[in-house]
Short mmCIF file of C-alpha atoms and ligand atoms in Angstrom, two decimals:
data_model
loop_
_atom_site.label_atom_id
_atom_site.label_comp_id
_atom_site.label_asym_id
_atom_site.label_seq_id
_atom_site.Cartn_x
_atom_site.Cartn_y
_atom_site.Cartn_z
CA MET A 178 -15.59 5.65 18.56
CA ILE A 179 -13.16 6.84 15.88
CA SER A 180 -13.02 4.66 12.76
CA PHE A 181 -9.72 4.45 10.88
CA ILE A 182 -10.59 3.45 7.33
CA GLY A 183 -8.41 2.15 4.51
CA ALA A 184 -9.58 4.04 1.42
CA GLY A 185 -7.93 1.66 -1.06
CA PRO A 186 -5.43 2.59 -3.76
CA GLY A 187 -7.53 5.09 -5.72
CA ASP A 188 -10.53 3.61 -7.55
CA PRO A 189 -13.40 4.61 -5.22
CA GLU A 190 -15.07 1.24 -5.79
CA LEU A 191 -12.09 -0.46 -4.16
CA LEU A 192 -13.34 0.59 -0.75
CA THR A 193 -14.85 -1.96 1.64
CA ILE A 194 -18.61 -1.85 2.14
CA LYS A 195 -17.97 -1.28 5.83
CA GLY A 196 -15.65 1.65 5.11
CA LYS A 197 -18.11 3.21 2.67
CA LYS A 198 -21.01 2.95 5.13
CA LEU A 199 -18.95 4.61 7.86
CA ILE A 200 -17.76 7.44 5.58
CA ASP A 201 -21.30 8.06 4.34
CA SER A 202 -22.67 8.33 7.87
CA ALA A 203 -19.83 10.37 9.41
CA ASP A 204 -20.24 13.87 10.85
CA VAL A 205 -16.51 14.57 10.77
CA ILE A 206 -14.09 13.25 8.14
CA ILE A 207 -10.31 13.60 8.34
CA TYR A 208 -8.66 12.31 5.17
CA ALA A 209 -5.11 12.10 3.88
CA GLY A 210 -5.65 14.58 1.05
CA SER A 211 -2.25 14.05 -0.55
CA LEU A 212 -3.19 10.53 -1.67
CA VAL A 213 -6.81 9.62 -0.94
CA ASN A 214 -9.06 10.00 -3.99
CA PRO A 215 -11.67 12.65 -3.00
CA ASP A 216 -14.29 10.55 -4.84
CA VAL A 217 -14.05 8.07 -1.95
CA LEU A 218 -15.83 10.75 0.12
CA SER A 219 -18.49 11.52 -2.51
CA GLY A 220 -21.33 9.95 -0.50
CA HIS A 221 -20.69 12.01 2.62
CA LYS A 222 -23.58 13.47 4.64
CA GLU A 223 -24.64 16.99 3.84
CA GLY A 224 -22.99 19.26 6.37
CA ALA A 225 -20.25 16.77 7.27
CA LYS A 226 -17.09 18.60 8.30
CA ILE A 227 -14.17 17.54 6.13
CA TYR A 228 -10.53 18.05 7.10
CA ASN A 229 -7.46 17.41 4.93
CA SER A 230 -4.78 15.95 7.18
CA ALA A 231 -2.05 16.89 4.67
CA LEU A 232 -2.37 20.40 6.13
CA MET A 233 -2.45 19.30 9.79
CA ASP A 234 0.04 18.03 12.35
CA LEU A 235 -0.60 15.16 14.77
CA ASP A 236 -1.83 17.47 17.57
CA GLU A 237 -4.35 19.10 15.25
CA VAL A 238 -5.67 15.74 14.03
CA ILE A 239 -6.12 14.52 17.60
CA GLU A 240 -7.84 17.78 18.59
CA VAL A 241 -10.42 17.34 15.83
CA MET A 242 -11.04 13.75 16.94
CA GLU A 243 -11.31 14.71 20.59
CA LYS A 244 -13.79 17.51 19.89
CA ALA A 245 -15.93 15.24 17.69
CA GLU A 246 -16.08 12.67 20.50
CA LYS A 247 -17.02 15.31 23.07
CA ASP A 248 -19.81 16.61 20.85
CA GLY A 249 -21.13 13.10 20.26
CA LYS A 250 -20.28 13.28 16.52
CA LYS A 251 -19.13 10.31 14.46
CA CYS A 252 -15.55 10.86 13.24
CA VAL A 253 -13.75 8.82 10.57
CA ARG A 254 -10.06 8.99 9.72
CA VAL A 255 -9.46 7.99 6.11
CA HIS A 256 -6.04 6.71 5.09
CA THR A 257 -4.87 5.66 1.65
CA GLY A 258 -4.56 1.96 0.83
CA ASP A 259 -4.49 0.18 4.16
CA PRO A 260 -3.57 2.20 7.23
CA ALA A 261 -1.19 -0.51 8.49
CA ILE A 262 1.30 0.19 5.68
CA TYR A 263 3.11 3.53 6.17
CA GLY A 264 -0.14 4.97 7.46
CA ALA A 265 1.20 6.49 10.70
CA HIS A 266 -2.04 5.54 12.43
CA ARG A 267 -0.27 3.82 15.34
CA GLU A 268 0.77 7.17 16.85
CA GLN A 269 -2.84 8.36 16.55
CA MET A 270 -4.19 5.20 18.21
CA ASP A 271 -1.72 5.61 21.08
CA ARG A 272 -2.84 9.19 21.62
CA LEU A 273 -6.48 8.08 21.60
CA ASP A 274 -5.64 5.37 24.18
CA ALA A 275 -4.13 8.05 26.41
CA LEU A 276 -7.32 10.11 26.07
CA GLY A 277 -9.55 7.08 26.73
CA ILE A 278 -11.19 7.38 23.27
CA LYS A 279 -12.19 4.13 21.60
CA TYR A 280 -11.37 3.36 17.98
CA GLU A 281 -11.54 0.63 15.36
CA VAL A 282 -9.66 -0.06 12.13
CA ILE A 283 -11.39 -0.97 8.87
CA PRO A 284 -8.75 -2.40 6.53
CA GLY A 285 -8.37 -1.37 2.90
CA VAL A 286 -6.80 -2.57 -0.33
CA SER A 287 -3.17 -1.52 -0.12
CA SER A 288 -1.61 -0.02 -3.22
CA PHE A 289 0.79 -2.96 -3.42
CA LEU A 290 -2.21 -5.21 -4.05
CA GLY A 291 -3.77 -2.71 -6.44
CA THR A 292 -0.44 -2.72 -8.28
CA ALA A 293 -0.30 -6.53 -8.63
CA ALA A 294 -3.89 -6.41 -9.90
CA VAL A 295 -3.26 -3.85 -12.63
CA LEU A 296 -0.09 -5.71 -13.68
CA ASN A 297 -1.97 -9.05 -13.76
CA LYS A 298 0.85 -10.58 -11.70
CA GLU A 299 1.17 -12.82 -8.65
CA TYR A 300 3.93 -11.98 -6.16
CA THR A 301 4.28 -15.59 -4.99
CA LEU A 302 5.19 -17.72 -8.01
CA PRO A 303 6.24 -21.31 -7.18
CA GLY A 304 9.90 -21.86 -8.05
CA LYS A 305 10.56 -18.11 -8.21
CA SER A 306 9.59 -16.44 -4.98
CA GLN A 307 7.36 -17.36 -2.06
CA THR A 308 8.13 -14.22 -0.10
CA VAL A 309 7.11 -10.58 -0.53
CA ILE A 310 9.15 -7.79 1.01
CA LEU A 311 7.38 -4.46 1.48
CA THR A 312 9.90 -1.72 2.10
CA ARG A 313 11.09 1.76 1.23
CA MET A 314 14.36 3.58 0.67
CA GLU A 315 15.95 5.50 3.46
CA GLY A 316 14.69 9.07 3.39
CA ARG A 317 13.94 11.36 6.29
CA THR A 318 12.79 8.22 8.13
CA PRO A 319 15.99 6.21 8.69
CA MET A 320 16.01 2.46 8.05
CA PRO A 321 16.58 0.27 11.11
CA PRO A 322 19.77 -1.87 11.11
CA GLY A 323 19.62 -4.77 8.68
CA GLU A 324 16.81 -3.24 6.62
CA LYS A 325 18.78 -1.29 4.03
CA LEU A 326 17.62 -2.09 0.51
CA GLU A 327 20.92 -3.78 -0.21
CA ASP A 328 20.45 -6.14 2.77
CA LEU A 329 16.88 -6.99 1.77
CA ALA A 330 17.86 -7.50 -1.86
CA ARG A 331 20.01 -10.46 -0.85
CA HIS A 332 16.86 -12.55 -0.42
CA GLN A 333 15.91 -12.15 -4.11
CA ALA A 334 12.31 -12.21 -2.95
CA SER A 335 9.53 -10.27 -4.68
CA MET A 336 10.09 -6.70 -3.54
CA VAL A 337 7.65 -3.81 -3.32
CA ILE A 338 9.29 -0.47 -2.70
CA PHE A 339 7.08 2.36 -1.44
CA LEU A 340 7.69 6.10 -1.24
CA SER A 341 10.90 6.01 -3.24
CA VAL A 342 10.29 6.51 -6.94
CA GLY A 343 12.24 9.79 -6.81
CA PHE A 344 15.41 7.85 -5.98
CA LEU A 345 15.43 5.22 -8.70
CA ASP A 346 19.12 5.65 -9.55
CA GLU A 347 20.21 4.92 -5.97
CA MET A 348 17.55 2.21 -5.67
CA THR A 349 18.78 0.25 -8.68
CA GLU A 350 22.39 0.63 -7.51
CA GLN A 351 21.48 -0.83 -4.13
CA LEU A 352 19.47 -3.65 -5.68
CA LYS A 353 22.48 -4.59 -7.80
CA ALA A 354 24.81 -4.33 -4.79
CA GLY A 355 22.47 -6.73 -3.00
CA GLY A 356 22.86 -9.27 -5.77
CA TYR A 357 19.95 -8.86 -8.21
CA PRO A 358 21.19 -9.37 -11.78
CA GLU A 359 20.78 -6.29 -13.99
CA THR A 360 18.31 -8.21 -16.13
CA THR A 361 15.84 -8.63 -13.25
CA PRO A 362 12.46 -7.25 -14.32
CA VAL A 363 11.11 -4.12 -12.63
CA ALA A 364 7.74 -2.41 -12.94
CA VAL A 365 6.89 1.08 -11.76
CA VAL A 366 3.20 1.76 -11.36
CA TYR A 367 2.05 5.35 -10.94
CA LYS A 368 -1.36 5.87 -9.33
CA ALA A 369 -2.48 2.26 -9.65
CA THR A 370 -6.27 2.01 -10.25
CA TRP A 371 -6.66 5.80 -10.83
CA PRO A 372 -7.88 7.06 -14.24
CA ASP A 373 -4.41 8.57 -14.91
CA GLN A 374 -2.53 5.39 -13.94
CA LYS A 375 0.77 4.78 -15.75
CA ILE A 376 2.78 1.55 -15.97
CA VAL A 377 6.45 1.45 -16.91
CA ILE A 378 8.13 -1.92 -17.42
CA GLY A 379 11.88 -2.45 -17.62
CA THR A 380 14.83 -4.06 -15.90
CA ILE A 381 17.15 -2.96 -13.13
CA ALA A 382 19.45 -1.68 -15.88
CA ASP A 383 17.00 0.63 -17.66
CA ILE A 384 14.02 1.36 -15.39
CA ALA A 385 15.40 4.64 -13.96
CA ALA A 386 15.75 6.21 -17.42
CA LYS A 387 12.35 4.94 -18.57
CA VAL A 388 10.59 6.32 -15.50
CA LYS A 389 12.29 9.70 -15.90
CA ALA A 390 11.20 9.78 -19.54
CA ALA A 391 7.63 9.06 -18.42
CA GLY A 392 7.81 12.03 -16.01
CA ILE A 393 6.91 10.00 -12.91
CA THR A 394 8.27 11.52 -9.71
CA LYS A 395 5.82 10.47 -6.98
CA THR A 396 2.79 8.34 -6.02
CA ALA A 397 4.27 5.24 -7.54
CA LEU A 398 5.37 1.82 -6.43
CA THR A 399 8.42 0.00 -7.70
CA VAL A 400 8.11 -3.78 -7.81
CA VAL A 401 11.11 -5.96 -8.49
CA GLY A 402 11.63 -9.64 -9.11
CA ASP A 403 11.31 -12.62 -11.39
CA PHE A 404 7.63 -12.85 -10.53
CA LEU A 405 7.25 -10.26 -13.31
CA GLY A 406 8.67 -12.77 -15.81
CA ASP A 407 7.03 -15.76 -17.42
CA GLU A 408 8.99 -18.68 -15.96
CA TYR A 409 7.66 -20.49 -12.93
CA ASP A 410 6.45 -23.87 -11.66
CA LEU A 411 2.76 -24.74 -11.63
CA SER A 412 1.13 -24.84 -8.21
CA LYS A 413 0.63 -28.07 -6.28
CA LEU A 414 -2.79 -26.84 -5.19
CA TYR A 415 -4.30 -27.28 -8.67
CA ASP A 416 -2.00 -30.08 -9.87
CA LYS A 417 -4.20 -32.97 -11.03
CA HIS A 418 -1.61 -35.54 -9.86
CA PHE A 419 -1.67 -34.16 -6.34
CA THR A 420 -4.20 -34.98 -3.62
CA THR A 421 -5.38 -32.11 -1.42
CA GLU A 422 -7.71 -31.98 1.54
CA PHE A 423 -10.60 -31.39 -0.87
CA ARG A 424 -9.71 -33.29 -4.00
CA GLN A 425 -8.25 -36.72 -4.96
CA ALA A 426 -5.35 -36.98 -7.39
CA LYS A 427 -6.29 -38.26 -10.86
CA GLU A 428 -4.26 -41.07 -12.51
N1 SAH B 45 -1.07 3.02 3.22
C1 SAH B 45 -0.73 3.11 1.80
C2 SAH B 45 0.71 3.56 1.58
C3 SAH B 45 0.99 4.95 2.08
S1 SAH B 45 2.63 5.47 1.76
C4 SAH B 45 -1.04 1.77 1.13
O1 SAH B 45 -1.40 0.80 1.80
O2 SAH B 45 -0.94 1.72 -0.10
C5 SAH B 45 2.44 6.35 0.25
C6 SAH B 45 3.11 5.61 -0.88
O3 SAH B 45 2.28 4.52 -1.27
C7 SAH B 45 3.32 6.41 -2.13
O4 SAH B 45 4.51 7.17 -2.10
C8 SAH B 45 3.43 5.33 -3.18
O5 SAH B 45 4.69 4.71 -3.13
C9 SAH B 45 2.42 4.34 -2.65
N2 SAH B 45 1.07 4.49 -3.26
C10 SAH B 45 -0.07 4.85 -2.65
N3 SAH B 45 -1.11 4.79 -3.51
C11 SAH B 45 -0.60 4.35 -4.69
C12 SAH B 45 -1.16 4.03 -5.96
N4 SAH B 45 -2.46 4.15 -6.20
N5 SAH B 45 -0.33 3.59 -6.93
C13 SAH B 45 0.99 3.43 -6.70
N6 SAH B 45 1.58 3.71 -5.53
C14 SAH B 45 0.79 4.16 -4.53
#
């Protein structure tokens, strides 16, 4: 059984207990070395074989998994954040299916949640936005029809843009073309929850220049929307004039 594990955004304590136990008992560890904090692996068994998948292609990753299975060794595959978000673990699971190798997925704290946490913000503010769009800019991976940033921007939802901090000029142009006012707040968070985390706050008009001045070129998320501001409606859930399943309204 191969275990795919979400390593969380960076802080090694933001790893699930289940993920930690599996990493600490693994004989073979394949981790996404470009982003996973090596401290997440610090409890590994002595003699565990550790592979950095940044240096491997899909065939090589599968070969390591297949060999571990044959030798009766426990193999874990450690992805950053949660594997279900730009983790490319689907293609690995499909290859394992073809080989008849069983696997499981242990979820992790995605960087978009780590980012909201370090900003002390909620993506779903009543009266502002009740929808979160997780997306990226078109790069080597093309965007499917209808998913260009400009199309998504039309919703004026809370937006989280992965993998794209190097293209902030184009990004802000597309956000404007999609209808966001230039004054819309934007935050760029570099390495959320890591010791060298950086936060840059601005608007669609000035964020690109601020981020350049801060020297951030990768490993950052861009979040956009009025949820970053201070105007919103209070929730019905905790409204004292509102009855819920668990609580009577007060006069
Ligand atoms: N599966 C991961 C995302 C992998 S894609 C997750 O759930 O978070 C890699 C991109 O994620 C990076 O280019 C960056 O945009 C973002 N990212 C990953 N870790 C981050 C962190 N700690 N802080 C900010 N952005 C991060």
